[in-house]
PDB file of C-alpha atoms in Angstrom:
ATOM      1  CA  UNK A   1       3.903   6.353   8.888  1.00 93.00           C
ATOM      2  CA  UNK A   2       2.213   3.003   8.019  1.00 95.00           C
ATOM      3  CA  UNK A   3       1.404   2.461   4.373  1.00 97.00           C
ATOM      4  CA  UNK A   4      -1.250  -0.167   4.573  1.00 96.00           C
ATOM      5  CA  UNK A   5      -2.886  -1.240   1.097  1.00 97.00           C
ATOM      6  CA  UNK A   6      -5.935  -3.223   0.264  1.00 97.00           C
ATOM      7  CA  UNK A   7      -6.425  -4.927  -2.914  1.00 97.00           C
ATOM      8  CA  UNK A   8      -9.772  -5.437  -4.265  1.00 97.00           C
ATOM      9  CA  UNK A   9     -11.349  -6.866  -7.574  1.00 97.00           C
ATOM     10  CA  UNK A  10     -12.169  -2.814  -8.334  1.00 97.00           C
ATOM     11  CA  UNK A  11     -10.367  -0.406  -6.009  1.00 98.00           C
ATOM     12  CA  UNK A  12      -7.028  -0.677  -4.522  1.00 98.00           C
ATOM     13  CA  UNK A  13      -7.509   1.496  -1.095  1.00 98.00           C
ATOM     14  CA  UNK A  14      -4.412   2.961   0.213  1.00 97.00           C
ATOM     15  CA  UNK A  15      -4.291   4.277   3.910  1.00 96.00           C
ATOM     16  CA  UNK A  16      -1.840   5.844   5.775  1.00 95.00           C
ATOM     17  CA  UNK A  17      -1.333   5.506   9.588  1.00 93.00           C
ATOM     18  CA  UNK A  18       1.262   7.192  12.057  1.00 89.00           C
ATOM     19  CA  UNK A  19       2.530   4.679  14.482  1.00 79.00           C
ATOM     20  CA  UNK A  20       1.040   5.365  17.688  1.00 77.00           C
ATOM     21  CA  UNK A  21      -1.183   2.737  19.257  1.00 70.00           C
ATOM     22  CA  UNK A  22      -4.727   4.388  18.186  1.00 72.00           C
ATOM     23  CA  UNK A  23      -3.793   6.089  14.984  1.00 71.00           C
ATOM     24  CA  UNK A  24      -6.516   7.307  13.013  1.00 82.00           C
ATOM     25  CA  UNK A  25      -5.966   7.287   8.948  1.00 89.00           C
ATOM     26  CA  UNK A  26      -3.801  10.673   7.898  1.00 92.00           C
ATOM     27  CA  UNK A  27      -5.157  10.245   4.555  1.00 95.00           C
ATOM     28  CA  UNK A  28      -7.372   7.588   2.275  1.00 97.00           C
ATOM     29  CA  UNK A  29      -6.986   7.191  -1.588  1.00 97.00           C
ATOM     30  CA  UNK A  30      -8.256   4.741  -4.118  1.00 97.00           C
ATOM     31  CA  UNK A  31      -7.066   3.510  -6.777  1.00 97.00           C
ATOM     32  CA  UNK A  32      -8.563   1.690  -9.993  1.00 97.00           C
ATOM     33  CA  UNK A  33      -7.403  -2.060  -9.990  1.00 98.00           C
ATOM     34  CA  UNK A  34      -5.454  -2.387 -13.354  1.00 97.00           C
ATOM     35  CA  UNK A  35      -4.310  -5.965 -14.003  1.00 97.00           C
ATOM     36  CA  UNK A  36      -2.688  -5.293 -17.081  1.00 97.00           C
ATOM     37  CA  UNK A  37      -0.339  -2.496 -14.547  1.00 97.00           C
ATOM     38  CA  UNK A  38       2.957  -3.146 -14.004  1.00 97.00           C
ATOM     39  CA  UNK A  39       5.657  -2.520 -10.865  1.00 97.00           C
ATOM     40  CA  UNK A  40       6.948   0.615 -12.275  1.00 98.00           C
ATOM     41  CA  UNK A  41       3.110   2.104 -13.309  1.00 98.00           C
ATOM     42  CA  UNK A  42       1.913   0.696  -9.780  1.00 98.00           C
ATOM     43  CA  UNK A  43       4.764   2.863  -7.715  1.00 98.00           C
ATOM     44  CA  UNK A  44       4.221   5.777  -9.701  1.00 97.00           C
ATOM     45  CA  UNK A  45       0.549   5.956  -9.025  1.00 98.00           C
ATOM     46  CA  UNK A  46       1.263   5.356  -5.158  1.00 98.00           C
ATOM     47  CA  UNK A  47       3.851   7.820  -5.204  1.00 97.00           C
ATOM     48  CA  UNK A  48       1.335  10.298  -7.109  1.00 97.00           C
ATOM     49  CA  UNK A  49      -1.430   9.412  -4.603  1.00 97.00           C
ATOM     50  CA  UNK A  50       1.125   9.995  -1.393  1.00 97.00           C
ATOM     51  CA  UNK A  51       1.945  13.783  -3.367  1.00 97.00           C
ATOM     52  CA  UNK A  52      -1.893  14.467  -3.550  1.00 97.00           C
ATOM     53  CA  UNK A  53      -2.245  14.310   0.289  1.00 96.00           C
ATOM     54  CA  UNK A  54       0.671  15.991   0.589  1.00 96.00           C
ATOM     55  CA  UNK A  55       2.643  13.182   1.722  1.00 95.00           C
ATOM     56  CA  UNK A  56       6.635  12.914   1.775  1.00 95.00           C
ATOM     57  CA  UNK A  57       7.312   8.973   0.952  1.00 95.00           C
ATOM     58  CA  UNK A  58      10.154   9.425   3.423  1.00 95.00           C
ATOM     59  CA  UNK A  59       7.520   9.352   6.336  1.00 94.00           C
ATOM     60  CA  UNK A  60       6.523   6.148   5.346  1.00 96.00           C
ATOM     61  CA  UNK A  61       8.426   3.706   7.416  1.00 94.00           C
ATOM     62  CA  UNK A  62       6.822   0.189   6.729  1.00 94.00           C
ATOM     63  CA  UNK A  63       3.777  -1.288   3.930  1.00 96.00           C
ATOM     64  CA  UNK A  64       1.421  -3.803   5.052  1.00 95.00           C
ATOM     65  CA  UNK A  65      -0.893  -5.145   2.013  1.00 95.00           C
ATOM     66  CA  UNK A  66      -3.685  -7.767   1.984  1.00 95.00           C
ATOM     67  CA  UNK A  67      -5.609  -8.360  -1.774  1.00 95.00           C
ATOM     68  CA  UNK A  68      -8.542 -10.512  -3.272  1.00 94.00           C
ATOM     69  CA  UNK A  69      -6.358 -10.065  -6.667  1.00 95.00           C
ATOM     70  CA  UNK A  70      -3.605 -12.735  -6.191  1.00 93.00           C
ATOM     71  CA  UNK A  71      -1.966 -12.243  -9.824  1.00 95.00           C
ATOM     72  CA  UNK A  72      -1.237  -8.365  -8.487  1.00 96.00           C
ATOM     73  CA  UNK A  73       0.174  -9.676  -5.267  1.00 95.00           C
ATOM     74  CA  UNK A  74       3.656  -9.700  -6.843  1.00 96.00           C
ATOM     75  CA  UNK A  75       3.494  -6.300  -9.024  1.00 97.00           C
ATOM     76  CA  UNK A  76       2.357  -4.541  -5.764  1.00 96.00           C
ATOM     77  CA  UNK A  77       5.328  -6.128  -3.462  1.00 96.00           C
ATOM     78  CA  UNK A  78       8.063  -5.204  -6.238  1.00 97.00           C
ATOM     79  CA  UNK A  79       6.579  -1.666  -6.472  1.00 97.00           C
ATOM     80  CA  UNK A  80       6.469  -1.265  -2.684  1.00 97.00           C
ATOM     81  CA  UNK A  81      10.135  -2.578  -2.315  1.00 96.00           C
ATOM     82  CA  UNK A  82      11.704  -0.145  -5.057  1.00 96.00           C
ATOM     83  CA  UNK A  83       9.617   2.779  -3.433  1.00 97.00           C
ATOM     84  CA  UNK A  84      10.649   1.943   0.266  1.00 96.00           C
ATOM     85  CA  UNK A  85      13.552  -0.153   0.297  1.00 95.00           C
ATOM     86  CA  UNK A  86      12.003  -3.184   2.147  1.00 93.00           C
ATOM     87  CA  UNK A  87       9.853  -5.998   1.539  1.00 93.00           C
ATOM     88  CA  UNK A  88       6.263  -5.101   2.717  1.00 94.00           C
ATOM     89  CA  UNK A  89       4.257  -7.524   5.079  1.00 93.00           C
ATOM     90  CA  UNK A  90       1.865  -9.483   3.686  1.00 91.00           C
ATOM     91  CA  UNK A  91      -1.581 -10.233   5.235  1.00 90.00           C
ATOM     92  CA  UNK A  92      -3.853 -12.764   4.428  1.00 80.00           C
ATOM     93  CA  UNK A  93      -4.786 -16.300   5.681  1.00 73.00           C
ATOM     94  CA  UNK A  94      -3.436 -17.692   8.368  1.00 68.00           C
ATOM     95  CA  UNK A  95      -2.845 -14.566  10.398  1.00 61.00           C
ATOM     96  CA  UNK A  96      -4.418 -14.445  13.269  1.00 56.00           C
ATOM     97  CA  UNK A  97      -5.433 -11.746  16.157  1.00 50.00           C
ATOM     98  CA  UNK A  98      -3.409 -12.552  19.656  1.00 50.00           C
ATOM     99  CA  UNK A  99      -6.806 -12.324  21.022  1.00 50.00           C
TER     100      UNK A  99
END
């Protein structure tokens, strides 16, 4: 499973995706945007919001995260890399589609 994240000015969305080519979400959450929140506090509400859907963290097998919030950009990665072991992958300007 996919973790992808999206952080907004309000919400931070969190979706997660098996890894077939037309995946549909497994399961949508929402979080409140807390810039005050830290690494630690920011993994242990993901991990809390994987647990309500009845998610194991060990299916998750890669994070993708894009945000509006730039000063959480750094919190989020170091929370994603002590939950999963590996840096997540970044999305933002300058990506573009192969299309």
């Amino acid at each position: 499973m996919i973790l992808v994240i999206d952080i907004g000015n309000t919400c931070i969305t969190l979706g997660g995706f098996e890894t077939d080519e037309h995946s549909s979400p497994v399961f949508v959450s929402r979080l409140a945007t807390d810039l005050s929140g830290t690494a630690d506090e920011y993994a242990s509400r993901i991990l809390s919001a994987l647990a309500l859907h009845k998610i194991d963290a060990d299916r998750v097998c890669g994070t993708i995260f894009s945000s509006v919030v730039p000063p959480l950009n750094r919190v989020i990665k170091q929370a994603l890399y002590f939950l999963f072991g590996k840096p997540p992958l970044s999305v933002g300007p300058g990506i573009k589609s192969g299309i």
